[in-house]
XYZ file of C-alpha atoms in Angstrom:
723
model
C 24.055 -7.773 -25.763
C 25.802 -10.507 -23.303
C 23.739 -12.880 -21.252
C 25.946 -15.030 -21.062
C 25.127 -15.489 -17.218
C 21.667 -15.205 -17.664
C 19.230 -19.263 -17.180
C 17.785 -20.750 -19.950
C 14.412 -19.352 -18.943
C 15.571 -16.131 -18.404
C 17.414 -15.798 -20.924
C 13.849 -17.127 -23.528
C 12.310 -14.846 -21.285
C 14.394 -12.223 -21.910
C 14.074 -12.806 -25.976
C 10.458 -13.636 -26.736
C 9.508 -9.761 -27.455
C 6.223 -10.209 -29.532
C 3.202 -10.851 -28.468
C 1.615 -11.374 -25.204
C 4.249 -12.762 -21.803
C 3.329 -13.742 -18.933
C 6.853 -14.309 -16.781
C 5.211 -15.894 -13.660
C 8.840 -15.349 -11.651
C 8.626 -16.805 -8.413
C 10.281 -14.918 -4.811
C 14.027 -14.224 -5.754
C 13.997 -15.410 -9.193
C 15.685 -11.898 -10.981
C 12.350 -10.795 -12.174
C 14.050 -6.656 -11.991
C 17.584 -8.498 -13.601
C 14.714 -10.489 -16.444
C 12.611 -7.093 -16.980
C 15.617 -4.949 -17.602
C 17.322 -6.906 -19.888
C 14.366 -7.611 -22.347
C 13.618 -3.991 -21.864
C 17.196 -3.381 -22.838
C 17.279 -6.312 -25.625
C 14.867 -4.492 -27.392
C 16.439 -1.103 -27.980
C 19.450 -3.081 -28.466
C 18.595 -5.350 -30.264
C 16.147 -5.230 -31.920
C 15.767 -1.466 -32.638
C 12.649 -0.827 -31.329
C 13.005 2.949 -30.485
C 13.100 3.906 -26.360
C 10.052 6.464 -26.494
C 7.628 3.431 -27.113
C 9.394 1.206 -24.275
C 6.431 1.446 -21.344
C 7.177 -0.367 -18.196
C 5.052 -0.018 -15.222
C 5.336 -0.375 -11.885
C 4.266 -0.141 -8.196
C 6.912 2.208 -6.180
C 9.032 5.085 -7.286
C 11.875 3.307 -6.177
C 10.868 0.369 -8.084
C 10.836 3.213 -11.023
C 13.812 4.179 -10.415
C 15.487 1.437 -10.195
C 15.116 -0.136 -13.209
C 15.340 3.337 -14.349
C 18.908 3.743 -13.386
C 19.345 -0.202 -14.534
C 18.277 0.044 -18.749
C 20.824 3.294 -17.427
C 23.887 0.807 -16.986
C 22.682 -1.895 -20.031
C 22.781 0.342 -22.861
C 25.146 3.406 -24.236
C 21.643 5.874 -24.366
C 18.204 7.047 -25.224
C 17.409 5.399 -21.217
C 16.054 8.517 -20.583
C 13.723 8.436 -22.797
C 12.136 5.176 -22.290
C 9.057 6.224 -19.566
C 9.645 3.433 -16.060
C 7.076 4.462 -13.612
C 4.213 3.785 -11.743
C 0.892 3.841 -12.862
C -0.429 6.896 -10.603
C 2.791 8.555 -13.016
C 2.333 7.208 -15.771
C -1.115 8.628 -15.778
C -0.453 11.928 -13.948
C 1.830 12.999 -17.254
C -0.978 12.015 -20.311
C -3.460 13.686 -17.512
C -1.355 17.179 -17.492
C -1.113 17.518 -21.773
C -4.988 15.455 -21.616
C -6.704 16.859 -18.866
C -8.730 19.229 -20.117
C -10.874 16.710 -22.661
C -12.687 16.846 -19.037
C -13.378 19.831 -18.740
C -9.857 19.854 -15.363
C -7.585 23.022 -15.416
C -4.829 21.138 -16.522
C -2.555 22.276 -13.330
C -4.693 19.863 -11.199
C -4.114 19.313 -7.795
C -2.651 15.742 -6.125
C -5.659 15.596 -2.384
C -3.065 12.783 -0.473
C -5.410 10.738 2.495
C -6.144 14.472 5.369
C -7.659 16.541 1.912
C -9.445 13.637 1.131
C -10.907 13.518 5.112
C -11.500 17.219 5.024
C -14.083 17.465 2.009
C -15.522 14.544 2.904
C -16.094 15.907 7.137
C -16.890 19.259 4.721
C -19.893 16.763 3.308
C -20.865 15.391 6.776
C -21.435 18.866 8.528
C -23.226 20.382 5.789
C -25.674 16.957 5.774
C -25.769 17.539 9.603
C -24.354 13.963 9.628
C -22.328 12.975 13.185
C -18.492 12.319 12.368
C -18.555 9.712 15.533
C -21.151 7.882 13.299
C -19.945 8.019 9.943
C -16.438 7.604 9.900
C -14.678 9.538 6.948
C -12.640 6.873 6.414
C -15.069 4.599 5.604
C -16.270 7.198 3.473
C -13.004 7.353 1.727
C -12.526 3.525 1.849
C -16.137 3.348 0.078
C -15.117 5.659 -2.825
C -11.785 4.689 -3.712
C -12.993 0.497 -4.063
C -15.761 2.221 -7.044
C -13.319 3.869 -8.385
C -10.818 0.940 -8.507
C -14.512 -1.050 -9.655
C -14.741 1.600 -12.790
C -18.260 3.048 -11.415
C -18.775 6.261 -11.144
C -21.522 8.343 -8.553
C -24.784 8.462 -11.068
C -24.757 4.112 -11.680
C -23.003 3.795 -7.475
C -26.259 5.546 -6.585
C -28.037 3.496 -8.971
C -26.492 -0.106 -7.596
C -26.966 0.731 -3.763
C -28.501 -1.283 -1.959
C -30.159 -0.041 1.747
C -29.696 2.880 4.130
C -25.227 3.499 3.283
C -25.249 2.725 0.198
C -27.570 4.804 -1.037
C -26.724 7.757 1.994
C -23.017 7.563 0.869
C -23.317 6.830 -2.713
C -24.523 9.972 -3.015
C -21.906 11.622 -0.739
C -19.138 10.062 -3.282
C -21.627 12.865 -5.868
C -20.454 15.455 -4.205
C -17.421 14.628 -3.074
C -16.014 14.250 -7.106
C -18.195 17.591 -7.484
C -17.005 19.614 -5.285
C -12.785 17.836 -6.317
C -13.788 18.368 -9.842
C -15.054 22.417 -8.881
C -11.248 22.654 -7.722
C -9.335 20.691 -10.089
C -8.477 18.237 -7.892
C -8.123 14.895 -8.472
C -7.118 11.938 -5.742
C -5.485 9.322 -6.214
C -7.578 6.549 -8.075
C -8.841 9.655 -9.983
C -5.602 9.829 -11.882
C -6.684 5.929 -12.529
C -10.277 6.402 -13.373
C -10.280 9.989 -15.635
C -7.443 8.209 -17.434
C -9.835 5.223 -18.408
C -12.357 8.025 -18.865
C -9.938 10.355 -21.103
C -9.340 7.525 -23.130
C -13.351 6.360 -23.439
C -14.315 9.821 -24.500
C -11.075 11.004 -27.068
C -10.768 7.744 -29.681
C -7.528 10.357 -30.883
C -5.474 10.494 -27.540
C -6.018 6.674 -26.653
C -4.851 6.482 -30.445
C -1.718 7.954 -30.214
C -1.249 6.409 -27.089
C -1.343 3.009 -28.871
C 1.059 4.091 -31.288
C 3.806 5.603 -28.589
C 2.994 2.787 -26.152
C 3.738 -0.087 -29.304
C 5.754 -2.495 -26.283
C 4.229 -3.287 -22.412
C 5.969 -4.332 -19.638
C 3.841 -4.901 -16.242
C 5.909 -6.088 -12.591
C 3.931 -6.914 -9.761
C 1.029 -7.859 -12.266
C -0.995 -9.909 -9.328
C -1.034 -6.260 -7.714
C -3.338 -5.098 -10.029
C -6.928 -3.871 -9.587
C -9.828 -3.696 -11.882
C -9.065 0.302 -13.279
C -4.989 -0.771 -13.481
C -6.139 -4.167 -15.492
C -8.576 -1.889 -17.868
C -6.371 1.016 -18.702
C -3.232 -1.717 -20.127
C -6.004 -4.839 -21.781
C -6.543 -0.269 -23.838
C -3.197 0.654 -24.088
C -1.913 -3.240 -25.700
C -5.105 -3.465 -27.143
C -3.736 -2.339 -30.999
C -0.305 -3.885 -30.415
C -0.370 -6.369 -27.775
C 2.970 -6.764 -27.463
C 2.304 -7.119 -23.887
C 4.341 -8.563 -21.477
C 3.512 -8.693 -17.223
C 5.242 -10.466 -14.897
C 4.291 -10.927 -11.368
C 3.807 -14.417 -8.831
C -0.131 -15.366 -8.582
C 1.996 -17.031 -4.863
C 2.746 -13.507 -3.902
C -0.738 -11.469 -4.723
C -1.755 -10.341 -0.975
C -3.127 -6.971 -2.110
C -7.535 -8.586 -2.019
C -7.634 -4.900 0.561
C -6.329 -3.075 -1.923
C -8.043 -3.109 -4.262
C -5.758 -6.350 -6.607
C -7.257 -9.032 -8.221
C -5.880 -12.320 -8.349
C -7.373 -14.003 -11.284
C -5.998 -10.542 -13.981
C -3.555 -12.814 -13.254
C -4.502 -15.956 -13.765
C -6.909 -15.500 -16.357
C -4.254 -13.715 -18.812
C -3.925 -16.846 -21.171
C -8.297 -16.218 -21.755
C -7.018 -12.711 -22.832
C -4.443 -13.437 -24.018
C -4.807 -17.004 -25.561
C -2.304 -16.704 -28.322
C 0.385 -15.547 -24.919
C 3.500 -17.281 -24.139
C 4.215 -17.941 -19.979
C 7.038 -18.687 -19.169
C 7.866 -19.173 -15.027
C 11.072 -18.339 -13.765
C 12.041 -20.672 -10.501
C 15.305 -20.430 -10.058
C 16.222 -17.819 -6.428
C 19.087 -16.237 -6.499
C 18.145 -15.134 -2.186
C 17.541 -17.840 -0.309
C 19.084 -20.878 1.052
C 16.741 -23.819 0.271
C 15.627 -24.527 4.199
C 13.870 -21.296 3.671
C 12.971 -22.131 0.140
C 11.731 -25.373 0.848
C 9.159 -23.954 4.497
C 7.791 -21.515 1.670
C 7.040 -24.262 -0.805
C 5.206 -26.208 2.338
C 3.406 -23.279 3.250
C 2.319 -22.309 -0.014
C 1.822 -25.976 -1.641
C -2.017 -26.031 0.648
C -3.424 -22.662 -0.968
C -5.850 -23.703 -4.519
C -6.329 -20.544 -6.864
C -2.464 -20.349 -7.787
C -0.858 -20.988 -10.809
C 1.643 -24.642 -9.181
C 5.468 -24.254 -9.711
C 8.383 -24.832 -7.502
C 10.920 -22.427 -6.338
C 14.583 -24.570 -6.247
C 17.965 -23.323 -5.355
C 21.911 -23.450 -6.281
C 22.939 -22.871 -2.282
C 23.249 -25.227 -0.103
C 20.799 -26.229 3.078
C 21.612 -23.404 5.604
C 20.531 -23.363 9.234
C 17.351 -24.482 10.038
C 14.455 -21.964 10.493
C 14.483 -21.015 14.229
C 11.119 -21.311 16.170
C 10.556 -19.216 19.180
C 8.374 -19.657 22.062
C 7.621 -16.779 24.623
C 5.162 -16.107 27.339
C 3.799 -12.974 26.383
C 4.088 -9.961 23.943
C 6.862 -8.734 25.805
C 8.902 -11.759 25.775
C 8.947 -11.748 22.272
C 9.650 -8.691 22.027
C 13.102 -9.251 24.745
C 13.566 -13.234 22.802
C 14.211 -10.229 19.449
C 16.294 -8.522 21.398
C 19.349 -11.590 22.516
C 18.340 -13.175 19.198
C 19.712 -9.598 17.487
C 21.836 -9.239 19.898
C 24.177 -12.761 19.181
C 23.864 -12.101 15.823
C 25.297 -8.466 15.540
C 28.560 -10.153 15.642
C 28.041 -11.086 12.187
C 25.413 -9.442 10.356
C 24.819 -5.651 10.853
C 21.242 -4.371 11.945
C 20.296 -3.237 8.327
C 20.797 -6.316 7.508
C 17.908 -7.755 10.173
C 13.962 -7.049 9.605
C 11.337 -7.768 12.367
C 7.476 -8.333 11.106
C 3.985 -8.495 11.594
C 0.734 -8.905 11.095
C -0.766 -5.247 11.712
C 0.867 -2.183 13.513
C -0.013 -2.221 16.618
C 2.340 -5.669 17.505
C 5.577 -3.235 16.957
C 4.270 -2.123 20.720
C 6.844 -4.530 22.083
C 9.061 -5.038 19.816
C 10.109 -1.566 20.173
C 10.239 -1.080 23.846
C 11.872 -4.540 23.401
C 14.482 -2.201 21.152
C 15.209 1.416 22.740
C 15.350 -0.494 26.508
C 18.083 -2.387 24.669
C 19.685 1.060 22.922
C 19.136 -1.012 19.603
C 18.677 0.911 16.498
C 15.486 0.636 14.374
C 13.275 1.980 11.330
C 9.908 0.935 11.984
C 8.409 1.999 8.123
C 4.212 2.919 7.745
C 4.858 4.850 11.230
C 4.172 8.050 12.034
C 4.793 10.353 8.119
C 7.079 12.608 8.088
C 4.531 14.541 5.272
C 1.561 14.347 7.504
C 3.491 17.315 10.176
C 1.817 19.625 10.257
C 4.123 22.059 9.222
C 5.233 20.232 5.793
C 0.827 20.468 5.513
C 1.178 23.611 5.814
C 3.651 24.107 4.124
C 2.418 21.915 1.092
C -0.291 23.572 1.142
C 0.480 27.081 0.246
C 2.589 25.383 -2.812
C -0.180 23.325 -3.545
C -2.098 27.249 -3.984
C 0.052 29.451 -5.498
C 0.467 26.660 -8.122
C -3.430 25.829 -9.154
C -5.143 29.030 -6.625
C -8.251 27.530 -7.119
C -7.360 24.446 -4.440
C -10.027 25.136 -2.247
C -9.194 21.772 0.321
C -5.090 23.345 0.243
C -6.223 27.663 -0.010
C -8.451 27.089 3.316
C -6.127 25.763 5.048
C -3.621 27.945 4.478
C -5.851 31.115 4.844
C -5.843 32.015 8.096
C -1.739 30.490 8.689
C 0.220 32.373 10.514
C -3.301 33.526 12.545
C -3.473 36.873 10.524
C -7.793 37.341 11.312
C -9.768 35.610 9.110
C -11.748 33.937 10.590
C -14.007 30.840 10.709
C -17.177 32.997 9.673
C -15.027 35.164 7.108
C -14.307 31.537 5.299
C -17.822 30.090 5.788
C -19.344 33.369 3.990
C -16.528 32.580 1.122
C -17.067 29.286 0.492
C -21.006 29.626 1.254
C -21.157 32.557 -2.338
C -18.933 29.505 -3.855
C -21.018 27.325 -3.527
C -23.813 29.725 -5.126
C -21.987 31.143 -7.917
C -19.187 27.897 -8.439
C -16.214 30.665 -8.029
C -13.316 28.780 -5.717
C -12.297 30.913 -2.320
C -9.711 32.572 -3.927
C -12.230 33.952 -7.116
C -14.615 34.648 -3.636
C -12.174 37.078 -2.514
C -11.623 39.212 -5.960
C -15.391 39.993 -5.251
C -15.447 40.091 -1.242
C -16.557 43.996 -1.477
C -19.497 42.549 -2.220
C -21.055 39.248 0.362
C -21.509 40.838 3.418
C -16.978 41.226 4.748
C -16.107 43.677 7.576
C -13.498 46.136 5.808
C -10.706 44.944 7.603
C -11.209 41.887 6.551
C -11.650 42.481 3.172
C -7.994 43.784 3.689
C -5.825 41.339 5.052
C -7.932 38.546 2.331
C -7.225 41.810 -0.187
C -3.498 41.568 0.959
C -3.909 38.122 1.409
C -4.357 37.753 -2.307
C -1.684 39.972 -3.520
C 0.723 37.985 -1.520
C -0.096 34.380 -3.331
C 0.206 35.760 -6.562
C 3.173 37.296 -5.978
C 4.525 34.048 -4.470
C 3.124 32.339 -7.931
C 5.098 34.749 -10.563
C 7.969 34.450 -8.098
C 7.911 30.241 -8.860
C 8.224 31.308 -13.044
C 11.685 31.558 -11.915
C 13.269 30.599 -8.861
C 14.089 26.416 -8.285
C 11.253 24.535 -6.064
C 14.166 25.527 -2.866
C 14.514 29.778 -3.654
C 10.688 29.396 -3.667
C 10.274 27.977 0.225
C 11.918 30.068 1.375
C 10.180 32.295 -0.679
C 6.759 31.337 0.905
C 8.322 30.960 5.171
C 9.683 34.428 4.736
C 6.794 36.586 3.004
C 3.367 34.793 4.591
C 5.770 35.191 8.120
C 5.809 31.872 9.115
C 10.025 31.094 10.163
C 8.897 33.425 11.941
C 6.124 33.195 13.937
C 7.877 29.506 15.150
C 11.393 31.710 16.045
C 10.152 33.997 17.811
C 8.300 31.489 19.311
C 11.636 29.156 20.587
C 9.548 26.592 22.397
C 10.468 22.852 22.128
C 7.755 22.255 20.045
C 9.203 24.735 17.004
C 11.748 23.720 16.890
C 11.406 20.946 16.291
C 9.265 22.253 13.550
C 11.317 24.583 12.094
C 13.992 21.176 11.812
C 11.434 19.224 10.450
C 11.187 22.419 7.688
C 14.612 22.381 6.975
C 14.343 18.658 6.406
C 11.606 19.088 3.175
C 14.731 21.668 2.279
C 16.736 18.560 1.854
C 13.929 16.574 0.038
C 13.808 20.105 -2.555
C 17.427 20.532 -2.802
C 17.284 17.482 -4.247
C 14.950 17.196 -6.858
C 16.618 20.464 -7.683
C 19.712 18.830 -8.019
C 17.828 16.852 -11.392
C 15.925 19.610 -12.224
C 16.044 22.719 -14.599
C 14.123 25.518 -13.886
C 10.677 26.064 -15.765
C 6.968 27.262 -15.612
C 6.147 23.270 -14.593
C 8.604 23.014 -12.044
C 6.432 23.673 -9.168
C 3.931 21.145 -10.770
C 5.823 18.624 -10.714
C 7.768 18.513 -8.030
C 4.058 18.478 -6.097
C 2.739 15.310 -8.351
C 6.408 13.427 -7.524
C 5.547 15.153 -4.493
C 2.045 13.418 -4.048
C 3.140 9.925 -5.711
C 5.781 8.831 -2.764
C 4.807 5.394 -1.836
C 5.885 3.796 1.742
C 8.904 2.257 0.852
C 10.527 4.662 -1.118
C 12.319 6.363 2.587
C 13.073 2.337 3.915
C 16.330 2.912 3.258
C 16.881 6.380 4.757
C 17.946 5.303 9.031
C 20.226 2.631 10.167
C 18.492 -0.061 12.638
C 17.027 -2.797 12.950
C 13.336 -3.056 10.477
C 10.151 -3.582 12.036
C 7.638 -3.291 9.491
C 3.898 -5.529 8.649
C 4.873 -8.162 6.230
C 2.890 -6.514 3.809
C 5.298 -3.888 4.075
C 7.879 -5.939 3.724
C 6.984 -7.165 -0.308
C 10.026 -6.240 -2.744
C 12.658 -6.050 -0.216
C 14.769 -9.170 1.066
C 16.953 -9.333 4.794
C 20.191 -11.395 5.724
C 17.659 -12.594 9.023
C 13.993 -12.273 9.703
C 11.789 -13.459 12.523
C 8.021 -13.103 12.172
C 6.834 -12.780 14.725
C 2.778 -13.498 16.078
C 1.957 -16.398 14.644
C -1.305 -17.120 16.696
C -4.346 -18.139 15.471
C -6.881 -15.307 15.423
C -3.224 -12.746 15.353
C -2.114 -14.596 11.624
C -4.691 -15.898 10.043
C -5.853 -13.086 11.311
C -9.743 -14.136 12.769
C -11.911 -12.879 10.303
C -10.382 -15.118 8.215
C -11.117 -18.054 9.651
C -13.807 -19.114 8.346
C -13.282 -17.960 4.833
C -11.110 -19.765 2.128
C -10.358 -17.798 -0.396
C -9.377 -14.997 2.501
C -7.078 -17.740 4.112
C -5.858 -18.553 0.884
C -4.574 -15.155 0.956
C -3.362 -15.377 4.540
C -1.414 -18.752 3.061
C 0.798 -16.116 0.747
C 0.745 -13.042 3.470
C 2.982 -15.831 5.149
C 4.535 -17.446 1.102
C 5.826 -13.207 1.443
C 7.261 -13.055 4.531
C 9.458 -16.636 4.980
C 10.764 -15.844 0.888
C 11.992 -12.209 2.529
C 14.722 -13.826 4.081
C 18.992 -14.750 2.719
C 20.210 -16.482 5.267
C 18.433 -17.020 8.517
C 14.212 -17.204 9.651
C 13.415 -17.265 13.143
C 9.421 -18.162 13.834
C 7.757 -16.286 17.447
C 4.366 -16.541 18.974
C 3.991 -15.650 22.902
C 1.620 -18.199 24.719
C -0.478 -15.158 25.900
C -0.195 -11.267 24.272
C -2.471 -8.253 24.943
C -3.571 -6.521 21.683
C -6.130 -3.599 20.933
C -6.367 -4.143 25.569
C -7.134 -7.395 26.081
C -5.145 -10.334 26.546
C -5.809 -13.882 24.476
C -4.463 -16.949 24.637
C -3.944 -18.679 21.251
C -2.227 -21.899 19.531
C -0.142 -21.411 17.054
C -0.590 -20.289 13.627
C -1.431 -23.424 11.225
C 0.552 -21.605 9.020
C 3.438 -23.094 10.981
C 1.965 -26.572 11.068
C 1.991 -26.604 6.855
C 5.956 -26.228 8.146
C 8.215 -30.093 8.019
C 9.304 -31.105 11.105
C 12.413 -31.350 9.690
C 12.983 -27.640 8.785
C 12.410 -26.179 12.371
C 15.042 -26.398 15.232
C 14.390 -28.524 17.685
C 10.952 -29.442 15.647
C 7.690 -28.143 15.193
C 6.102 -28.573 19.310
C 2.817 -29.062 21.174
C -0.658 -27.753 19.996
C -2.679 -29.632 17.042
C -3.245 -28.486 14.261
C -6.254 -25.686 13.735
C -9.380 -27.141 11.767
C -11.020 -23.982 9.590
C -14.471 -24.491 7.981
C -15.179 -28.840 9.373
C -12.495 -30.216 7.360
C -9.645 -31.677 8.304
C -5.995 -29.943 6.866
C -3.967 -31.760 4.641
C -0.005 -30.898 3.970
C 2.792 -33.328 2.824
C 3.024 -35.757 5.314
C -0.609 -36.127 4.900
C -3.855 -36.041 7.344
C -3.154 -34.889 10.685
C -3.617 -37.199 13.710
C -6.969 -36.417 15.751
C -7.274 -35.741 19.251
C -8.625 -37.898 21.620
C -12.432 -37.873 22.745
C -13.317 -36.346 25.920
C -16.654 -36.266 27.433
C -18.432 -34.144 30.471
C -20.640 -34.169 33.473
C -23.871 -34.380 30.536
C -22.690 -37.064 28.197
C -21.403 -34.942 25.063
C -18.708 -36.001 23.582
C -16.525 -33.869 21.806
C -12.665 -34.073 19.391
C -11.370 -31.080 17.389
C -12.764 -30.663 14.380
C -16.578 -31.253 16.456
C -19.066 -28.201 14.948
C -20.682 -26.434 18.461
C -23.124 -23.572 19.137
C -22.122 -22.083 22.118
C -25.116 -19.993 24.321
C -23.821 -16.962 24.389
C -20.658 -16.869 21.933
C -22.905 -18.574 18.608
C -21.180 -20.798 16.609
C -17.600 -22.051 16.940
C -15.305 -25.619 16.108
C -13.354 -26.807 18.758
C -9.175 -26.395 17.878
C -8.166 -28.417 20.641
C -8.370 -30.428 23.759
C -6.906 -29.892 26.998
C -5.811 -31.469 30.658
C -7.812 -34.630 32.338
C -10.968 -34.160 34.327
C -12.352 -31.827 35.987
C -9.371 -29.609 34.271
C -10.108 -30.467 30.447
C -10.535 -26.812 28.702
C -11.784 -26.974 24.813
C -10.176 -24.852 22.406
C -12.600 -23.514 20.657
C -12.681 -20.447 17.155
C -16.650 -18.663 16.878
C -16.742 -16.488 14.284
C -18.262 -13.960 16.721
C -15.397 -13.914 19.237
C -12.970 -15.645 17.881
C -10.532 -18.454 20.354
C -11.937 -19.149 23.242
C -10.053 -21.545 25.480
C -14.335 -22.812 28.074
C -13.857 -26.194 30.462
C -16.044 -28.742 28.980
C -17.810 -29.195 31.935
C -19.561 -26.170 32.299
C -20.019 -24.183 29.146
C -23.326 -24.150 27.548
C -22.138 -25.565 24.567
C -24.530 -28.013 22.317
C -22.747 -30.455 19.142
C -24.655 -30.154 15.870
C -24.304 -32.537 13.647
């Protein structure tokens, strides 16, 4: 295999095939290229059968790219390699073996909307107010438990306090409902695969023997459950290659555990470690800025990115008066650059989705096309959810969550009281709604309603038979026709109904693409629904044309010629909630590092003097991350305000300690300086981050633990100094 275009570290990573290997791959260092060549090298040079190679990625897009690249490198056999996401791999394993756990092999996969429906139903049965117990919070609680492999019983035993106990009970009810429906949520896919391996050692051994060479991309993003799954699979042969970068671990809020990559050598003492530090993406100025920022972190494996590219343009600082002004400045620069770059080459990154509004407004008013990642998702639209629910019920009639959605859609005279009787019957007998309909003559339902219910079941049975010999596109057409759904929308003939018809037409584009690559079979509908359930935010990033707007989290793995990072202010980025937590602050700094290293040629760093966000106007100091970038790398240097202080200690950067601001004394004779800890009668404890003004107009900027940054008059604020 020709490796002449690889650098020495890349060659070594490709050729080190036996035993554990940690590849520390910096941003833009060609890790996907290394992974694909390593897989091809195993097959071409080491004669490893394709079926014995597993490669795990985090997005379907990355999996497709890896599969296509491997296919381009080898003569044949690429189709036999297991290249997939964690969840897609687990779907394949469970599809063949979940019966060991008492589930039907035709299980359903719930999406977030389905999950909320289940939790709301549980809250209703327990007479609990949805406003007091947010279903999203409860789902987050359940997800956290599953990601750490804590089952309902253990959760209840370890519960502390009323809420923990209540949510553990809801977790138990939730799992019982899913089990009765042969339904799984995303977190179940991994947790139940581990449970399967723990319960059925022969099944585990079969997959250990199958996956003799394991590759895991983005290892720093793995959570505890994913970590455990990989360890179980690799236990026999120990030919495990993990690729990642501790400096790009930014998904703690999803359960990602940075210690998985930091402790890899403890888990595998015989492991080889190879660092990929040659960057092929960004200019030297951008890399120097990124290295300077991330160098302030302590929880990392040290490395320094390098590049053969020249310095490139300096980073550009943008200071606006408000968020509206920030949007206008972004637009002005986009228009200036549009003669050199296409709109697709540019992206605007922000810490939270709420910041996108002002940028969107400015783009719309300037008639600049744009695309948003993470906005209203196509598959969340009502008509698409309805259609998907029909398909789920056809594939798994016992899926009560989906059945309840479509039982009277379009309206067929089946009211909520009838549905409640069916569900009540199911709770007493263990029957699904579909099964309860078969017994509806005997459970107190009117004859008129029984006829309608029987007709519905007959229609669904007929569609299930059709699904065995039809393509998914043909089946969708049959569903829309047989149910009367499309006919109803056409008769309505309103602006909204026409829009919904257009969305259903767009859905047929999705099914046609799927049908091109899959032959008609009994498994076709299950495969389609599994694929749809595993779609991620980034899988549709390239669908439209225009400037890309996205959160910094969503940008990971992507790259653009020109990047605008907006909202670089204390309290916005880094987020207010992390200011007094060193570990959380380090994660925010890693997020800044990820944002910086998305840029290839040009990088704009933007902040506003004041900003209205969540209906409140704030005036925050510039982000400490700006101060960590050497002045000589930024056009115009680093202007104005002093570096904020965290946890009462001075921040250090590559150029040494920051200078203290001047000391001021208020009317009561108390002296203050930047870094002093203070207590306010109303706002509680805080740290002085800045001083400005003269005489009676002297002001203190204080970061409070409760309310964030406040600017107060030194002479009048009820402050006491803390030692």
